[in-house]
Coordinates of C-alpha atoms in Angstrom, one line a residue:
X223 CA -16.3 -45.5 17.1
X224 CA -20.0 -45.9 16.4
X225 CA -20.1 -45.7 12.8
X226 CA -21.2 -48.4 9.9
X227 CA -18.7 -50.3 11.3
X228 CA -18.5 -50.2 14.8
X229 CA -22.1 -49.9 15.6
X230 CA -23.1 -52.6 13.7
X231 CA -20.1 -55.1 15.5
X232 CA -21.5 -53.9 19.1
X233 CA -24.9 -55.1 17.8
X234 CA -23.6 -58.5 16.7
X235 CA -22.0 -59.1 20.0
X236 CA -24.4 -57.6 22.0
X237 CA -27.2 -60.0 20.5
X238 CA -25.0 -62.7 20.6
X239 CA -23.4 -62.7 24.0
X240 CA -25.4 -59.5 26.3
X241 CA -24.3 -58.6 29.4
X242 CA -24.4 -61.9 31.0
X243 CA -20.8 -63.1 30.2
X244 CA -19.3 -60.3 28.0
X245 CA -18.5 -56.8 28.7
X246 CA -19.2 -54.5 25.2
X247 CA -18.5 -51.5 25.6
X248 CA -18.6 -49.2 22.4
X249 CA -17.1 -45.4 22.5
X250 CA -18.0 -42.4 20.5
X251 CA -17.9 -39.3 21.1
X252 CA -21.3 -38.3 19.8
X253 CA -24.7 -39.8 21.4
X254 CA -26.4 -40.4 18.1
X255 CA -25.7 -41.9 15.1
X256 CA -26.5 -40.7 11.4
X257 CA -24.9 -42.9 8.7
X258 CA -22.8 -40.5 6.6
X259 CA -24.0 -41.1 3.4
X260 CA -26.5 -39.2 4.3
X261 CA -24.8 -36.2 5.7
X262 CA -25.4 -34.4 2.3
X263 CA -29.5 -34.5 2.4
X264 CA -28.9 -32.9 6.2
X265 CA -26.7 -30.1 4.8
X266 CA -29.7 -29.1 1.9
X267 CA -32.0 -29.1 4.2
X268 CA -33.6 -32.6 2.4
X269 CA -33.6 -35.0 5.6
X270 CA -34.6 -34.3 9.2
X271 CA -31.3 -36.2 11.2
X272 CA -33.5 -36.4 14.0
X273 CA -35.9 -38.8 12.6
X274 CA -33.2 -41.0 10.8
X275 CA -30.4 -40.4 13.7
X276 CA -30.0 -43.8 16.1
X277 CA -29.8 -42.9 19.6
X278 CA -27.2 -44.8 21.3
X279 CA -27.9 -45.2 25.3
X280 CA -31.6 -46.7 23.6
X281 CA -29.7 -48.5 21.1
X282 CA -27.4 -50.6 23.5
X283 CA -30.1 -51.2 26.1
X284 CA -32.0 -52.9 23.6
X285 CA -28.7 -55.0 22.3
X286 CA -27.3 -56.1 25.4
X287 CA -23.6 -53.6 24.9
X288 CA -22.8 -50.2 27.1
X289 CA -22.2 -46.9 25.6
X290 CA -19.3 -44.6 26.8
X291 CA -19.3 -40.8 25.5
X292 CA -15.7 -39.9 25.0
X293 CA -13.0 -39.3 22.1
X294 CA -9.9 -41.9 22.1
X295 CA -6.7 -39.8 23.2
X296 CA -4.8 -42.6 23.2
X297 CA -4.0 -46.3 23.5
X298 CA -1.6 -48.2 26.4
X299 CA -1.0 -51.6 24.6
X300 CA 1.2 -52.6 27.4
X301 CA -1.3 -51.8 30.4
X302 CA -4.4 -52.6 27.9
X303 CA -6.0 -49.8 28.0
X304 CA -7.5 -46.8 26.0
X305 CA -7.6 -43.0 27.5
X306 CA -10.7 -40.6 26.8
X307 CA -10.5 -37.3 26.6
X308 CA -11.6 -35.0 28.9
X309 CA -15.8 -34.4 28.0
X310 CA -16.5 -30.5 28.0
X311 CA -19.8 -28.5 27.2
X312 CA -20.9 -26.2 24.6
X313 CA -18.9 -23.3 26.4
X314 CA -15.5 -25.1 26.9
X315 CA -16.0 -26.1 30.6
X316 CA -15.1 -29.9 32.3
X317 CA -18.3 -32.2 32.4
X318 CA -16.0 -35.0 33.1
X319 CA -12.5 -35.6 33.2
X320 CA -10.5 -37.6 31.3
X321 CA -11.2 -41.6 31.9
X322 CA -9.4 -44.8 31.3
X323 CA -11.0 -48.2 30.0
X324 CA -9.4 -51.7 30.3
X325 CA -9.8 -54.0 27.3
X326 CA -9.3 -57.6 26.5
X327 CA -9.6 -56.9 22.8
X328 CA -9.6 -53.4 21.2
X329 CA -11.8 -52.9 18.2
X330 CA -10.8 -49.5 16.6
X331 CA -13.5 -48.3 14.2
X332 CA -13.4 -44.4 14.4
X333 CA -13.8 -43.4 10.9
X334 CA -12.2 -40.5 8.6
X335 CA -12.2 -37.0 8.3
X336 CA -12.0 -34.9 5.0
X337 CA -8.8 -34.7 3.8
X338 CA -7.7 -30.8 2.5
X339 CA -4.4 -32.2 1.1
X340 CA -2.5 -28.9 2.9
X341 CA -4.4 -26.9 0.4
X342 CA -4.2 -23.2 1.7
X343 CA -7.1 -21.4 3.2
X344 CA -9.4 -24.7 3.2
X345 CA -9.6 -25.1 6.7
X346 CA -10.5 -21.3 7.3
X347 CA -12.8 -21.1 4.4
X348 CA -14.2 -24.4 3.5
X349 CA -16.7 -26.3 5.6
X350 CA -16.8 -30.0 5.5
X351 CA -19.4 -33.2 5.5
X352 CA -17.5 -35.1 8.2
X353 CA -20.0 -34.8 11.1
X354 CA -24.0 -34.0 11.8
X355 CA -22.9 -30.5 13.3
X356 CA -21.1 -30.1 10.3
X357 CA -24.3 -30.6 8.3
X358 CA -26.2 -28.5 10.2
X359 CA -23.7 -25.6 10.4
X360 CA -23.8 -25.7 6.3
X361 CA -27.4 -25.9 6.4
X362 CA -27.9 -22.8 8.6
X363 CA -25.3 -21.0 6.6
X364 CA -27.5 -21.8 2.9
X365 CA -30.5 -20.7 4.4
X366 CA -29.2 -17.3 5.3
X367 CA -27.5 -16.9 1.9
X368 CA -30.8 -18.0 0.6
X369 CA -32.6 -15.0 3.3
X370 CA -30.1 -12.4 2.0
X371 CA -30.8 -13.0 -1.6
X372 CA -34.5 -13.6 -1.2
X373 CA -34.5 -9.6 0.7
X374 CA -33.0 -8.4 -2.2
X375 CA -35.1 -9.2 -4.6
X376 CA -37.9 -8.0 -2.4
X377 CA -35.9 -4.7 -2.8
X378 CA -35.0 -4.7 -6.0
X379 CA -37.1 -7.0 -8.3
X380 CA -34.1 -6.6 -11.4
X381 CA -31.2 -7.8 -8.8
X382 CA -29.2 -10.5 -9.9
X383 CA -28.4 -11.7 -7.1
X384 CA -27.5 -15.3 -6.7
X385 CA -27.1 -17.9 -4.1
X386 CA -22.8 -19.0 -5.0
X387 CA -21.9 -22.5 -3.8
X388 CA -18.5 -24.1 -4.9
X389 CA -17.9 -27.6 -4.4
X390 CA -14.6 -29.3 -4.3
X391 CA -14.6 -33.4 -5.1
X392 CA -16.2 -35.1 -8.0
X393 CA -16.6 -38.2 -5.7
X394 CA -20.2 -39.3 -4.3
X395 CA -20.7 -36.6 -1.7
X396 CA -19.8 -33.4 -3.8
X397 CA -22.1 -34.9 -6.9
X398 CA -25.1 -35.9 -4.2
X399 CA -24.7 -32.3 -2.7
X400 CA -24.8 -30.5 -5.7
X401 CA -28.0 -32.1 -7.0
X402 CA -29.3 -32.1 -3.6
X403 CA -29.0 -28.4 -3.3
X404 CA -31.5 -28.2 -5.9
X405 CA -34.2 -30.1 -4.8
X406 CA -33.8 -27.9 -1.6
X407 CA -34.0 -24.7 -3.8
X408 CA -37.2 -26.0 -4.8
X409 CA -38.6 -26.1 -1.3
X410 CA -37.7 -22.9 -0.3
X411 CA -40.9 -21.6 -1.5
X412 CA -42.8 -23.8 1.1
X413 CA -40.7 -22.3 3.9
X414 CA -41.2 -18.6 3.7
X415 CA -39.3 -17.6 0.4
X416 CA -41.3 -17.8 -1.9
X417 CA -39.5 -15.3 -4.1
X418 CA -36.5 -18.0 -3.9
X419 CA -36.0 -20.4 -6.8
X420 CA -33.3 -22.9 -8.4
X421 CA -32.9 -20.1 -10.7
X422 CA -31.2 -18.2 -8.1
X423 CA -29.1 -21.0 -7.2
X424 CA -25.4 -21.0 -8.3
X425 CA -23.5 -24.0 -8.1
X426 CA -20.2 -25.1 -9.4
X427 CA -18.8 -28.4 -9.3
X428 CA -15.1 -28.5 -8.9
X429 CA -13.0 -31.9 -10.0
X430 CA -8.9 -32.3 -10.2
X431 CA -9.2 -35.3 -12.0
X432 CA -10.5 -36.0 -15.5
X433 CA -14.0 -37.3 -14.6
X434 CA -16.2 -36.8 -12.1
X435 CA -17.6 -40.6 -9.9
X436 CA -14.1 -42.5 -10.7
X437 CA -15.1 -45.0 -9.0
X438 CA -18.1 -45.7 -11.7
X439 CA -17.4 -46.7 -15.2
X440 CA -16.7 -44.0 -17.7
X441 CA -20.2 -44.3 -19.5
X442 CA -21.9 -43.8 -15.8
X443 CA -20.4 -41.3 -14.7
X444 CA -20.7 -39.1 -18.3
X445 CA -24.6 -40.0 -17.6
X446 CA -24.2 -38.1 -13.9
X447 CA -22.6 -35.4 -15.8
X448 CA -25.5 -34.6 -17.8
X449 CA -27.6 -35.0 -15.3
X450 CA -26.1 -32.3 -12.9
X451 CA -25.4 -29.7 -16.3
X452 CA -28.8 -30.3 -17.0
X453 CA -30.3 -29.6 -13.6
X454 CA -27.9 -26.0 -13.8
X455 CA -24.6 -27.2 -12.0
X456 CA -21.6 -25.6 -13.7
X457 CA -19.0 -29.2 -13.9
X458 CA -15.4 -28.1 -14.0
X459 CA -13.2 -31.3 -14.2
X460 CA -9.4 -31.5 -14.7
X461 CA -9.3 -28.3 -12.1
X462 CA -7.2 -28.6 -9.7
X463 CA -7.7 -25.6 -6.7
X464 CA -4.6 -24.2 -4.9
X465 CA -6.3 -22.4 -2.3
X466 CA -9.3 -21.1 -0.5
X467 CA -9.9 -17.8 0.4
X468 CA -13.1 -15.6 2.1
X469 CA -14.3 -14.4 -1.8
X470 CA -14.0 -18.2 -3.1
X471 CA -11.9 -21.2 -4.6
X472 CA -8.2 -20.1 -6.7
X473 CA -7.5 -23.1 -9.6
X474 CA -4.3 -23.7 -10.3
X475 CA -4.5 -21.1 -13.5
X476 CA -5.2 -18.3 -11.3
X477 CA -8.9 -18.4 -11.8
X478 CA -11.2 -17.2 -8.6
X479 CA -14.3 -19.0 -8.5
X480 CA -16.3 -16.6 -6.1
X481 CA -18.4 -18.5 -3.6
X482 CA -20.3 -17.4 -0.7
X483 CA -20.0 -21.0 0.8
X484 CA -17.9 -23.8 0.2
X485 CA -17.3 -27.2 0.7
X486 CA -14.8 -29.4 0.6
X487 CA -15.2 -33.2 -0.5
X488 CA -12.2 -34.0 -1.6
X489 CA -10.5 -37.5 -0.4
X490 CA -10.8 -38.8 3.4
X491 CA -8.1 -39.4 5.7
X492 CA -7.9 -41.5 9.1
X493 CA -9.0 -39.3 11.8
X494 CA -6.3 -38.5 13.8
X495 CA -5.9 -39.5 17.8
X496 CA -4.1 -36.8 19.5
X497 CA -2.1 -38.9 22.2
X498 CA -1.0 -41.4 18.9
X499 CA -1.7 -45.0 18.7
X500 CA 1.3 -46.2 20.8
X501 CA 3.2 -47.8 17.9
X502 CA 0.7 -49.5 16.0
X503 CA 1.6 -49.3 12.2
X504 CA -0.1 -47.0 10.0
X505 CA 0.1 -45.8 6.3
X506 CA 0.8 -42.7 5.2
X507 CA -2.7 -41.8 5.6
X508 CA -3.0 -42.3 8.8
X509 CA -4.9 -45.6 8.4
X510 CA -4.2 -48.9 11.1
X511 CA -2.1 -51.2 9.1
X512 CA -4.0 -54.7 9.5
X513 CA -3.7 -58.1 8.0
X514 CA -6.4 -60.0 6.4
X515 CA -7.4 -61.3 9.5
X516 CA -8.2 -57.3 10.4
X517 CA -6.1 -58.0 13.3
X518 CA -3.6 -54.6 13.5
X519 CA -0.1 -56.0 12.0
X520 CA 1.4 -54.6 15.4
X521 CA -0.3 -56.0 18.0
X522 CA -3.2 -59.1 17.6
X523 CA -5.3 -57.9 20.6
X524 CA -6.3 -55.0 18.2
X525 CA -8.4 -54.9 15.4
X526 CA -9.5 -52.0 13.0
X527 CA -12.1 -51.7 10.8
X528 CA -13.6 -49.3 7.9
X529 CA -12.2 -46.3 6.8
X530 CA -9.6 -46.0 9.9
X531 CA -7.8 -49.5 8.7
X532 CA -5.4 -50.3 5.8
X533 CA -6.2 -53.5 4.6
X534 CA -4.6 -54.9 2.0
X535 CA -5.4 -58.6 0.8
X536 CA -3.4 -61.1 -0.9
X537 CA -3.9 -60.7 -5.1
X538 CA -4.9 -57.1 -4.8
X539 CA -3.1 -54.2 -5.7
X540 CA -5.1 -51.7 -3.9
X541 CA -6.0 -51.3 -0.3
X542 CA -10.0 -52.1 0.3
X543 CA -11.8 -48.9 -0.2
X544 CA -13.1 -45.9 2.4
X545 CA -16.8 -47.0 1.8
X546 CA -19.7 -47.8 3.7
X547 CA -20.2 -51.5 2.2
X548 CA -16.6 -52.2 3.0
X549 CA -17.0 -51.2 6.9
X550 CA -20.0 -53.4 6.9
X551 CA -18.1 -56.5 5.5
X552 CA -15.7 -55.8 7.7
X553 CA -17.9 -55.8 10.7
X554 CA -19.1 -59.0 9.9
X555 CA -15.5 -60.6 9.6
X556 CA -14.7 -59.1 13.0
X557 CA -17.5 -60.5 14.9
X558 CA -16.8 -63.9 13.3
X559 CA -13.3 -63.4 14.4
X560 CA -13.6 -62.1 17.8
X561 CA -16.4 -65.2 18.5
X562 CA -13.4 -67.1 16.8
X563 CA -10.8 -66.1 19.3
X564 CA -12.8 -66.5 22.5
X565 CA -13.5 -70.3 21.2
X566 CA -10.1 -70.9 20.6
X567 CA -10.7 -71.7 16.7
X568 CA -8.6 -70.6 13.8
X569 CA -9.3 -67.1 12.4
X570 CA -10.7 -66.8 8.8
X571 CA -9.7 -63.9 6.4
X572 CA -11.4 -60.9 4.8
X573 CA -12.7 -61.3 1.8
X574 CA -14.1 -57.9 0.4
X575 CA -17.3 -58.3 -2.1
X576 CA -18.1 -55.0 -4.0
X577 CA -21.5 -54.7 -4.5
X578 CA -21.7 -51.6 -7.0
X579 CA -22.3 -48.2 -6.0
X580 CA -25.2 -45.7 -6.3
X581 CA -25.5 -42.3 -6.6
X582 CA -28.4 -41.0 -5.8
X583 CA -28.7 -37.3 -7.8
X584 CA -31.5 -36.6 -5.2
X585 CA -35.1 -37.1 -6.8
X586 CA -33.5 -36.6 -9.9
X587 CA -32.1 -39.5 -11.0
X588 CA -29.8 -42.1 -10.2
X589 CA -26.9 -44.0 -11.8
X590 CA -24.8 -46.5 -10.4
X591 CA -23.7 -50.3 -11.0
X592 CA -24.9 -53.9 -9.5
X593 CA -22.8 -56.3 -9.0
X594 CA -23.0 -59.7 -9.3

């Protein structure tokens, strides 16, 4: 995985050790890199991914690792070695076949995917943030929405026709979106629909807890609140939704919200490998159990990192959290480690610093906390 944190521990190794004595080989499926944070400005339409995207075969001829294209399958702990998947094309047919790497020390660092909790109808219904094509998919879709109201209007200058766009997760990526989607709206005009403005724009954030931002302090995340109510977005909080259908979002009262696109932002879970992780521990999430070494409690060889690894340190009665500063803590730790290991030295633990978070409400406004 060549995400926040695998990307940056093939750069660390790469610049320390190259090609002359080590063999670094990082795997991902994809052949650039956009840090997912940012997935949300692709979607409105905000940020060009292919002038902020990192393309890998430069990348790692510049910092001394090798790129593989593939998607793990599997894992042979015994044999030491991780199978690919076969690669295919955009039409379903066999670039290459499926391929088997040897490793001294496995690194696993391949992220999450959006987590639908079972819900019915989200998978049909509901797009997610999880990937650039994802982005871009959503992104295509808004702009036709946008097209079809825009037309309207043209036709009939009383229509009320709006632009409907439910959102489902009060966490950092529904709230970014849904001011996001505004700025957007206000761009329109320079791309060919003029008629187009925020006013047309109907979005409605959708929460099952209390508050929106938990992971802010109460005041903060009030502040965000206000913020998105005042820029037009309709905050429903302590609604839980029970399904997804084509005409929109059911809450547990029975309520449709009616949507002509949504998304679905609500909680992460470890991506899952389809040939399993030959007996390495996991939680119930799917996540790589690890000690605070970030060594897999299973087998030592392998380590796992960011938002695919359970870590759980000593004094703490949560597991370290799915974010970006986390993977990049993490990285660090591992490379220390693994340079650890090869000299024969002691291994040193995790220890997770958080930093605060930020949420950026576009060009809005921002609110977030420091720390230290």
């Amino acid at each position: 995985g060549g995400g926040a944190a695998g990307l940056e521990l093939a750069t660390r190794l790469g610049a320390r050790y190259g090609r002359a004595h080590h063999d670094i080989i990082l795997v991902d499926e994809n052949r650039t890199h956009i840090w997912k944070p940012l997935l949300h400005e692709v979607a409105a339409g905000s940020l060009d991914a292919n002038l902020d995207e990192v393309g890998y075969r430069g990348h790692c001829h510049k910092w001394g690792y090798r790129y593989f294209k593939g998607t793990l399958a599997g894992i042979d702990r015994a044999a030491q070695r991780i199978d690919l998947a076969p690669i295919l094309d955009d039409r379903g047919n066999e670039v290459v076949g499926a391929q088997q790497l040897r490793y001294e020390y496995l690194v696993l660092a391949y992220g999450s995917v959006t987590n639908d909790f079972g819900t019915p109808g989200v998978r049909e219904n509901c797009m997610f943030l999880d990937r650039r094509a994802d982005a871009d998919r959503f992104r295509d879709r808004l702009l036709d929405q946008c097209l079809r109201v825009s037309r309207a209007m043209l036709v009939d200058e009383a229509s009320d026709a709006r632009v409907r766009v439910s959102i489902v997760g009060g966490g950092a990526t529904g709230v970014e979106l849904a001011a996001e989607l505004f700025n957007a709206a206000d761009a329109l005009g320079y791309y060919g629909l003029e008629v187009f403005d925020r006013g047309r724009l109907k979005v409605t954030l959708v929460e099952a807890g209390p508050r929106i931002l938990p992971a802010l302090p109460e005041r903060l995340a009030e502040s965000a609140r206000d913020e998105l109510q005042n820029l037009g977005v309709r905050v429903r909080t302590a609604t839980p939704i029970v399904e997804s259908t084509s005409a929109g979002m059911i809450t547990g009262d029975g309520e449709l919200i009616e949507a002509d696109l949504q998304v679905w932002a609500a909680g992460v879970k470890a991506k899952p490998i389809t040939g399993g992780l030959d007996g390495l521990e996991l939680s119930r999430s799917g996540q790589v159990v690890v000690s605070p070494t970030l060594q897999s409690v299973t087998d030592p060889k392998i380590f796992a990192l960011g938002d695919c690894a359970f870590c759980m340190l000593p004094g703490r009665d949560r597991p370290i959290p799915p974010r970006a500063q986390a993977a990049h803590q993490m990285a660090a730790t591992a490379f220390d480690n693994l340079r650890r290991l090869m000299d024969g030295k002691p291994l040193r633990d995790f220890d997770y610093r958080d930093r605060g978070s930020l949420v950026s409400l576009s060009r809005f406004s921002t609110v977030g906390t420091l720390m230290g």
